[in-house]
MMTF fields as JSON, N, C-alpha, C and O atoms, coordinates in Angstrom:
{
  "mmtfVersion": "1.0.0",
  "mmtfProducer": "UNKNOWN",
  "numBonds": 311,
  "numAtoms": 312,
  "numGroups": 78,
  "numChains": 1,
  "numModels": 1,
  "chainsPerModel": [1],
  "groupsPerChain": [78],
  "chainIdList": ["A"],
  "bondAtomList": [4, 2, 8, 6, 12, 10, 16, 14, 20, 18, 24, 22, 28, 26, 32, 30, 36, 34, 40, 38, 44, 42, 48, 46, 52, 50, 56, 54, 60, 58, 64, 62, 68, 66, 72, 70, 76, 74, 80, 78, 84, 82, 88, 86, 92, 90, 96, 94, 100, 98, 104, 102, 108, 106, 112, 110, 116, 114, 120, 118, 124, 122, 128, 126, 132, 130, 136, 134, 140, 138, 144, 142, 148, 146, 152, 150, 156, 154, 160, 158, 164, 162, 168, 166, 172, 170, 176, 174, 180, 178, 184, 182, 188, 186, 192, 190, 196, 194, 200, 198, 204, 202, 208, 206, 212, 210, 216, 214, 220, 218, 224, 222, 228, 226, 232, 230, 236, 234, 240, 238, 244, 242, 248, 246, 252, 250, 256, 254, 260, 258, 264, 262, 268, 266, 272, 270, 276, 274, 280, 278, 284, 282, 288, 286, 292, 290, 296, 294, 300, 298, 304, 302, 308, 306],
  "bondOrderList": [1, 1, 1, 1, 1, 1, 1, 1, 1, 1, 1, 1, 1, 1, 1, 1, 1, 1, 1, 1, 1, 1, 1, 1, 1, 1, 1, 1, 1, 1, 1, 1, 1, 1, 1, 1, 1, 1, 1, 1, 1, 1, 1, 1, 1, 1, 1, 1, 1, 1, 1, 1, 1, 1, 1, 1, 1, 1, 1, 1, 1, 1, 1, 1, 1, 1, 1, 1, 1, 1, 1, 1, 1, 1, 1, 1, 1],
  "groupList": [{"groupName": "MET", "atomNameList": ["N", "CA", "C", "O"], "elementList": ["N", "C", "C", "O"], "formalChargeList": [0, 0, 0, 0], "bondAtomList": [1, 0, 2, 1, 3, 2], "bondOrderList": [1, 1, 2], "singleLetterCode": "M", "chemCompType": "L-PEPTIDE LINKING"}, {"groupName": "ASP", "atomNameList": ["N", "CA", "C", "O"], "elementList": ["N", "C", "C", "O"], "formalChargeList": [0, 0, 0, 0], "bondAtomList": [1, 0, 2, 1, 3, 2], "bondOrderList": [1, 1, 2], "singleLetterCode": "D", "chemCompType": "L-PEPTIDE LINKING"}, {"groupName": "GLY", "atomNameList": ["N", "CA", "C", "O"], "elementList": ["N", "C", "C", "O"], "formalChargeList": [0, 0, 0, 0], "bondAtomList": [1, 0, 2, 1, 3, 2], "bondOrderList": [1, 1, 2], "singleLetterCode": "G", "chemCompType": "PEPTIDE LINKING"}, {"groupName": "VAL", "atomNameList": ["N", "CA", "C", "O"], "elementList": ["N", "C", "C", "O"], "formalChargeList": [0, 0, 0, 0], "bondAtomList": [1, 0, 2, 1, 3, 2], "bondOrderList": [1, 1, 2], "singleLetterCode": "V", "chemCompType": "L-PEPTIDE LINKING"}, {"groupName": "TYR", "atomNameList": ["N", "CA", "C", "O"], "elementList": ["N", "C", "C", "O"], "formalChargeList": [0, 0, 0, 0], "bondAtomList": [1, 0, 2, 1, 3, 2], "bondOrderList": [1, 1, 2], "singleLetterCode": "Y", "chemCompType": "L-PEPTIDE LINKING"}, {"groupName": "THR", "atomNameList": ["N", "CA", "C", "O"], "elementList": ["N", "C", "C", "O"], "formalChargeList": [0, 0, 0, 0], "bondAtomList": [1, 0, 2, 1, 3, 2], "bondOrderList": [1, 1, 2], "singleLetterCode": "T", "chemCompType": "L-PEPTIDE LINKING"}, {"groupName": "TRP", "atomNameList": ["N", "CA", "C", "O"], "elementList": ["N", "C", "C", "O"], "formalChargeList": [0, 0, 0, 0], "bondAtomList": [1, 0, 2, 1, 3, 2], "bondOrderList": [1, 1, 2], "singleLetterCode": "W", "chemCompType": "L-PEPTIDE LINKING"}, {"groupName": "ALA", "atomNameList": ["N", "CA", "C", "O"], "elementList": ["N", "C", "C", "O"], "formalChargeList": [0, 0, 0, 0], "bondAtomList": [1, 0, 2, 1, 3, 2], "bondOrderList": [1, 1, 2], "singleLetterCode": "A", "chemCompType": "L-PEPTIDE LINKING"}, {"groupName": "ARG", "atomNameList": ["N", "CA", "C", "O"], "elementList": ["N", "C", "C", "O"], "formalChargeList": [0, 0, 0, 0], "bondAtomList": [1, 0, 2, 1, 3, 2], "bondOrderList": [1, 1, 2], "singleLetterCode": "R", "chemCompType": "L-PEPTIDE LINKING"}, {"groupName": "CYS", "atomNameList": ["N", "CA", "C", "O"], "elementList": ["N", "C", "C", "O"], "formalChargeList": [0, 0, 0, 0], "bondAtomList": [1, 0, 2, 1, 3, 2], "bondOrderList": [1, 1, 2], "singleLetterCode": "C", "chemCompType": "L-PEPTIDE LINKING"}, {"groupName": "GLU", "atomNameList": ["N", "CA", "C", "O"], "elementList": ["N", "C", "C", "O"], "formalChargeList": [0, 0, 0, 0], "bondAtomList": [1, 0, 2, 1, 3, 2], "bondOrderList": [1, 1, 2], "singleLetterCode": "E", "chemCompType": "L-PEPTIDE LINKING"}, {"groupName": "LYS", "atomNameList": ["N", "CA", "C", "O"], "elementList": ["N", "C", "C", "O"], "formalChargeList": [0, 0, 0, 0], "bondAtomList": [1, 0, 2, 1, 3, 2], "bondOrderList": [1, 1, 2], "singleLetterCode": "K", "chemCompType": "L-PEPTIDE LINKING"}, {"groupName": "HIS", "atomNameList": ["N", "CA", "C", "O"], "elementList": ["N", "C", "C", "O"], "formalChargeList": [0, 0, 0, 0], "bondAtomList": [1, 0, 2, 1, 3, 2], "bondOrderList": [1, 1, 2], "singleLetterCode": "H", "chemCompType": "L-PEPTIDE LINKING"}, {"groupName": "ILE", "atomNameList": ["N", "CA", "C", "O"], "elementList": ["N", "C", "C", "O"], "formalChargeList": [0, 0, 0, 0], "bondAtomList": [1, 0, 2, 1, 3, 2], "bondOrderList": [1, 1, 2], "singleLetterCode": "I", "chemCompType": "L-PEPTIDE LINKING"}, {"groupName": "LEU", "atomNameList": ["N", "CA", "C", "O"], "elementList": ["N", "C", "C", "O"], "formalChargeList": [0, 0, 0, 0], "bondAtomList": [1, 0, 2, 1, 3, 2], "bondOrderList": [1, 1, 2], "singleLetterCode": "L", "chemCompType": "L-PEPTIDE LINKING"}, {"groupName": "GLN", "atomNameList": ["N", "CA", "C", "O"], "elementList": ["N", "C", "C", "O"], "formalChargeList": [0, 0, 0, 0], "bondAtomList": [1, 0, 2, 1, 3, 2], "bondOrderList": [1, 1, 2], "singleLetterCode": "Q", "chemCompType": "L-PEPTIDE LINKING"}, {"groupName": "ASN", "atomNameList": ["N", "CA", "C", "O"], "elementList": ["N", "C", "C", "O"], "formalChargeList": [0, 0, 0, 0], "bondAtomList": [1, 0, 2, 1, 3, 2], "bondOrderList": [1, 1, 2], "singleLetterCode": "N", "chemCompType": "L-PEPTIDE LINKING"}, {"groupName": "PHE", "atomNameList": ["N", "CA", "C", "O"], "elementList": ["N", "C", "C", "O"], "formalChargeList": [0, 0, 0, 0], "bondAtomList": [1, 0, 2, 1, 3, 2], "bondOrderList": [1, 1, 2], "singleLetterCode": "F", "chemCompType": "L-PEPTIDE LINKING"}, {"groupName": "SER", "atomNameList": ["N", "CA", "C", "O"], "elementList": ["N", "C", "C", "O"], "formalChargeList": [0, 0, 0, 0], "bondAtomList": [1, 0, 2, 1, 3, 2], "bondOrderList": [1, 1, 2], "singleLetterCode": "S", "chemCompType": "L-PEPTIDE LINKING"}],
  "groupTypeList": [0, 1, 2, 0, 2, 3, 4, 5, 6, 7, 1, 2, 8, 9, 4, 0, 2, 10, 4, 11, 1, 1, 11, 11, 12, 2, 4, 2, 13, 4, 11, 6, 7, 1, 2, 8, 14, 4, 14, 2, 15, 6, 0, 8, 2, 11, 15, 12, 2, 14, 2, 13, 4, 11, 5, 7, 10, 5, 16, 17, 16, 5, 3, 17, 2, 11, 8, 7, 16, 3, 18, 16, 2, 0, 0, 18, 11, 15],
  "groupIdList": [1, 2, 3, 4, 5, 6, 7, 8, 9, 10, 11, 12, 13, 14, 15, 16, 17, 18, 19, 20, 21, 22, 23, 24, 25, 26, 27, 28, 29, 30, 31, 32, 33, 34, 35, 36, 37, 38, 39, 40, 41, 42, 43, 44, 45, 46, 47, 48, 49, 50, 51, 52, 53, 54, 55, 56, 57, 58, 59, 60, 61, 62, 63, 64, 65, 66, 67, 68, 69, 70, 71, 72, 73, 74, 75, 76, 77, 78],
  "secStructList": [7, 5, 1, 1, 3, 3, 3, 7, 7, 1, 1, 1, 7, 7, 3, 3, 3, 7, 5, 5, 1, 1, 1, 5, 7, 1, 5, 7, 7, 3, 3, 7, 6, 6, 1, 7, 3, 3, 7, 1, 5, 3, 3, 6, 6, 3, 3, 7, 1, 7, 7, 7, 3, 3, 7, 6, 6, 7, 7, 5, 7, 7, 7, 1, 1, 1, 7, 7, 7, 7, 5, 6, 6, 5, 7, 7, 7, 7],
  "xCoordList": [91.626, 91.593, 91.298, 92.15, 90.21, 90.171, 89.057, 87.836, 89.877, 88.899, 89.878, 91.091, 89.027, 89.776, 89.36, 88.28, 90.795, 91.02, 92.25, 93.214, 92.369, 93.971, 94.19, 93.717, 95.198, 95.579, 97.274, 98.296, 97.094, 98.227, 98.667, 98.003, 100.119, 101.313, 101.232, 100.78, 101.4, 101.951, 102.932, 103.249, 103.721, 105.179, 105.16, 105.774, 104.241, 103.07, 103.064, 102.736, 103.623, 102.884, 101.761, 101.261, 101.305, 100.337, 99.384, 99.241, 99.024, 98.73, 97.275, 96.606, 96.751, 95.384, 95.068, 94.873, 95.049, 93.918, 93.277, 92.158, 94.12, 93.181, 94.163, 95.335, 93.135, 94.264, 93.12, 92.077, 94.155, 93.88, 94.338, 95.159, 93.58, 94.391, 95.217, 96.293, 94.481, 95.233, 96.787, 97.562, 97.004, 98.387, 98.053, 97.089, 98.974, 98.27, 98.374, 99.439, 97.552, 97.286, 96.506, 95.81, 96.583, 96.02, 96.492, 97.695, 95.92, 96.615, 96.134, 95.036, 97.085, 97.757, 98.169, 98.63, 98.135, 99.5, 99.985, 99.429, 100.892, 101.852, 102.439, 103.358, 102.27, 102.801, 103.89, 103.346, 105.28, 105.814, 106.012, 106.023, 106.166, 106.586, 107.034, 106.621, 108.161, 108.517, 108.497, 109.598, 107.165, 106.849, 106.771, 105.879, 107.902, 107.483, 106.761, 106.117, 106.333, 105.557, 105.504, 106.007, 104.281, 104.883, 103.329, 102.68, 102.524, 101.378, 100.97, 100.324, 101.266, 101.455, 100.264, 99.473, 100.861, 100.437, 101.001, 102.198, 100.442, 101.387, 100.872, 99.987, 101.078, 101.106, 101.923, 103.058, 100.404, 100.638, 101.866, 102.994, 101.706, 101.555, 103.413, 103.963, 104.039, 105.208, 104.724, 103.682, 105.334, 104.929, 105.928, 107.136, 104.85, 105.262, 104.464, 103.501, 104.648, 104.58, 104.081, 104.815, 103.049, 104.1, 103.461, 102.53, 104.06, 104.686, 104.348, 103.995, 104.52, 105.53, 105.392, 104.538, 106.775, 107.533, 108.114, 109.15, 107.127, 107.685, 108.248, 107.779, 109.57, 109.886, 110.253, 109.969, 110.924, 110.503, 111.684, 112.159, 111.899, 113.054, 112.383, 112.487, 111.739, 111.642, 110.419, 109.451, 110.022, 109.263, 110.44, 111.223, 110.164, 110.217, 109.494, 108.846, 109.381, 107.677, 108.595, 109.591, 108.205, 109.072, 107.72, 106.508, 109.717, 108.67, 108.459, 108.417, 108.215, 108.594, 108.353, 107.387, 109.793, 108.77, 109.283, 109.42, 109.427, 110.757, 111.135, 110.525, 112.314, 112.98, 112.642, 111.514, 113.85, 114.011, 114.432, 115.658, 114.213, 115.401, 115.617, 114.852, 116.564, 116.735, 117.338, 118.487, 117.051, 117.15, 115.948, 114.831, 118.026, 117.002, 115.975, 115.185, 115.788, 114.787, 113.958, 113.784, 113.448, 112.282, 113.0, 114.205, 112.19, 112.393, 111.313, 110.385, 111.331, 110.385, 110.287, 111.318, 109.464, 109.919, 110.185, 109.96, 110.869, 111.68, 110.239, 110.305],
  "yCoordList": [92.183, 92.731, 91.643, 91.467, 91.271, 91.129, 91.545, 91.529, 91.971, 92.539, 94.421, 94.593, 95.336, 96.311, 97.073, 97.264, 97.495, 99.163, 99.773, 99.226, 100.777, 101.605, 101.334, 100.788, 102.087, 101.829, 102.884, 102.619, 103.938, 104.848, 104.944, 104.71, 105.397, 105.471, 106.445, 107.541, 106.405, 108.271, 108.606, 109.41, 108.306, 108.774, 109.482, 110.138, 108.924, 109.15, 108.394, 108.658, 107.009, 105.651, 106.078, 107.094, 104.819, 104.933, 103.342, 103.161, 102.668, 101.443, 101.486, 101.46, 101.592, 101.449, 100.16, 100.358, 98.776, 98.139, 96.848, 96.762, 95.658, 94.285, 93.571, 93.669, 92.856, 92.505, 91.051, 90.646, 90.626, 89.098, 87.916, 86.999, 88.313, 87.731, 88.917, 88.796, 90.464, 91.367, 91.825, 92.211, 91.691, 91.469, 91.709, 91.104, 93.106, 93.068, 92.323, 91.766, 91.6, 90.543, 90.927, 91.942, 90.143, 91.209, 91.862, 91.658, 92.934, 93.858, 95.512, 95.833, 96.187, 97.835, 98.175, 97.733, 99.711, 100.739, 101.177, 101.352, 101.217, 101.342, 102.707, 102.713, 103.545, 104.937, 105.442, 105.352, 105.923, 106.264, 107.939, 108.561, 108.319, 109.643, 110.62, 111.759, 109.822, 111.228, 110.574, 110.253, 109.939, 110.587, 109.061, 108.821, 108.304, 106.764, 106.145, 105.952, 105.465, 104.013, 103.227, 103.212, 101.972, 100.968, 100.646, 100.346, 100.677, 99.37, 98.361, 98.464, 97.034, 96.409, 95.495, 95.898, 93.337, 92.792, 92.579, 92.82, 92.224, 90.643, 90.335, 90.382, 89.393, 87.868, 88.217, 88.672, 87.638, 87.52, 88.73, 88.306, 90.115, 91.209, 91.946, 92.965, 90.511, 91.108, 91.531, 90.961, 92.693, 92.765, 91.754, 91.585, 91.032, 89.707, 89.647, 90.413, 89.034, 89.494, 90.555, 91.445, 91.194, 92.653, 93.482, 93.323, 94.184, 96.03, 96.804, 96.482, 98.264, 99.538, 100.086, 100.029, 100.622, 101.327, 102.439, 102.425, 103.523, 104.6, 105.524, 105.675, 106.412, 107.601, 108.882, 108.899, 109.924, 111.014, 111.125, 112.208, 110.388, 110.65, 109.381, 109.61, 108.124, 107.298, 106.502, 107.25, 105.084, 104.539, 103.037, 102.963, 101.854, 100.47, 99.592, 99.623, 98.748, 97.477, 96.448, 95.853, 96.408, 94.281, 93.881, 94.034, 92.689, 91.364, 90.831, 89.654, 90.841, 90.2, 88.659, 87.954, 88.36, 86.638, 85.01, 83.805, 86.284, 85.628, 85.546, 86.144, 84.898, 85.054, 86.505, 86.768, 87.246, 88.389, 88.989, 89.018, 89.345, 90.006, 91.721, 92.448, 91.945, 93.305, 94.574, 94.458, 94.994, 95.892, 97.679, 98.117, 98.152, 99.679, 99.793, 100.713, 99.076, 99.432, 98.521, 97.84, 98.58, 97.201, 96.201, 96.148, 94.99, 93.619, 93.065, 93.75, 92.245, 91.23, 90.332, 90.267, 89.152, 87.589, 86.97, 87.38, 85.585, 84.758, 83.888, 82.756],
  "zCoordList": [114.994, 114.456, 112.616, 111.745, 112.616, 111.466, 110.324, 110.48, 108.98, 108.152, 107.486, 107.596, 106.961, 106.716, 107.949, 108.509, 108.203, 109.363, 109.445, 108.91, 110.005, 109.811, 111.464, 112.461, 110.985, 112.559, 112.64, 112.006, 113.515, 113.169, 114.602, 115.612, 114.477, 114.903, 116.271, 115.942, 117.065, 117.102, 117.06, 117.937, 116.298, 115.374, 113.671, 112.831, 113.92, 112.415, 111.35, 110.193, 112.043, 110.571, 110.762, 111.244, 110.151, 109.444, 108.481, 107.272, 109.41, 107.883, 108.054, 109.087, 106.21, 105.823, 104.751, 103.551, 105.393, 105.342, 105.596, 106.101, 105.178, 105.759, 106.754, 107.118, 106.98, 108.54, 108.671, 108.157, 109.748, 110.103, 111.439, 111.407, 112.379, 113.61, 114.026, 114.61, 113.591, 114.043, 113.834, 114.709, 112.58, 111.687, 110.732, 110.263, 109.732, 108.272, 107.747, 108.014, 106.622, 105.794, 104.512, 104.545, 103.328, 102.72, 102.099, 101.942, 101.432, 100.679, 101.265, 101.718, 101.118, 102.702, 102.089, 101.037, 102.833, 102.21, 103.823, 104.907, 103.455, 104.774, 104.651, 103.833, 105.049, 104.762, 106.176, 107.277, 106.163, 107.668, 107.259, 106.197, 108.777, 108.792, 107.873, 107.658, 107.257, 106.21, 105.418, 104.972, 104.719, 103.981, 102.822, 102.008, 103.087, 102.274, 102.138, 103.17, 101.052, 101.098, 100.184, 99.061, 101.215, 100.415, 100.143, 101.145, 98.667, 98.643, 98.094, 97.051, 98.702, 98.252, 99.415, 100.268, 98.626, 100.032, 101.145, 101.301, 101.843, 103.377, 103.319, 102.465, 104.741, 105.272, 106.365, 106.508, 107.551, 108.692, 108.579, 108.329, 108.739, 109.092, 108.703, 109.12, 107.458, 107.117, 105.867, 105.543, 104.734, 103.098, 102.425, 102.59, 101.469, 101.502, 99.778, 99.757, 98.633, 97.259, 96.717, 97.145, 95.83, 94.879, 95.882, 96.671, 95.666, 96.244, 95.247, 94.113, 95.909, 94.877, 96.614, 97.499, 96.454, 97.836, 96.999, 96.334, 97.19, 96.884, 97.743, 98.871, 97.195, 98.32, 97.304, 96.106, 98.009, 97.367, 96.108, 95.77, 95.755, 94.727, 93.408, 92.203, 93.96, 93.324, 93.253, 93.39, 93.067, 92.69, 92.31, 91.364, 93.549, 92.976, 93.193, 94.24, 92.487, 92.317, 93.163, 92.751, 94.022, 94.803, 94.793, 94.642, 95.3, 95.255, 96.281, 95.925, 97.797, 99.345, 99.432, 99.141, 100.023, 99.829, 99.191, 99.4, 98.159, 96.691, 96.006, 95.119, 95.543, 94.777, 93.589, 93.173, 93.238, 92.837, 91.604, 91.713, 90.808, 90.127, 89.713, 89.079, 90.15, 90.031, 88.999, 88.573, 88.868, 87.149, 86.825, 86.55, 87.31, 87.444, 88.321, 88.108, 89.271, 89.849, 90.139, 91.149, 89.12, 88.827, 89.282, 89.036, 90.221, 90.087, 89.52, 89.09, 89.489, 88.853, 89.386, 90.054, 89.666, 90.104, 88.715, 87.576, 89.311, 88.955, 88.598, 88.119]
}
């Protein structure tokens, strides 16, 4: 698949976003069955770049695939 798409697993997980070569690539939203949520960038099927990871208790700004500083639940690029 290339372009925008939605995929829902039988266990309730769901991805809505961009695909390239049948992999999550670009911007997308991934929701776990327990309600956790990742909104952000993907590269070749993996979380990569800037994103927000949300749980019922908290939100984290994250950076995947790069060095990052962590402070009070906030992450920023170096």
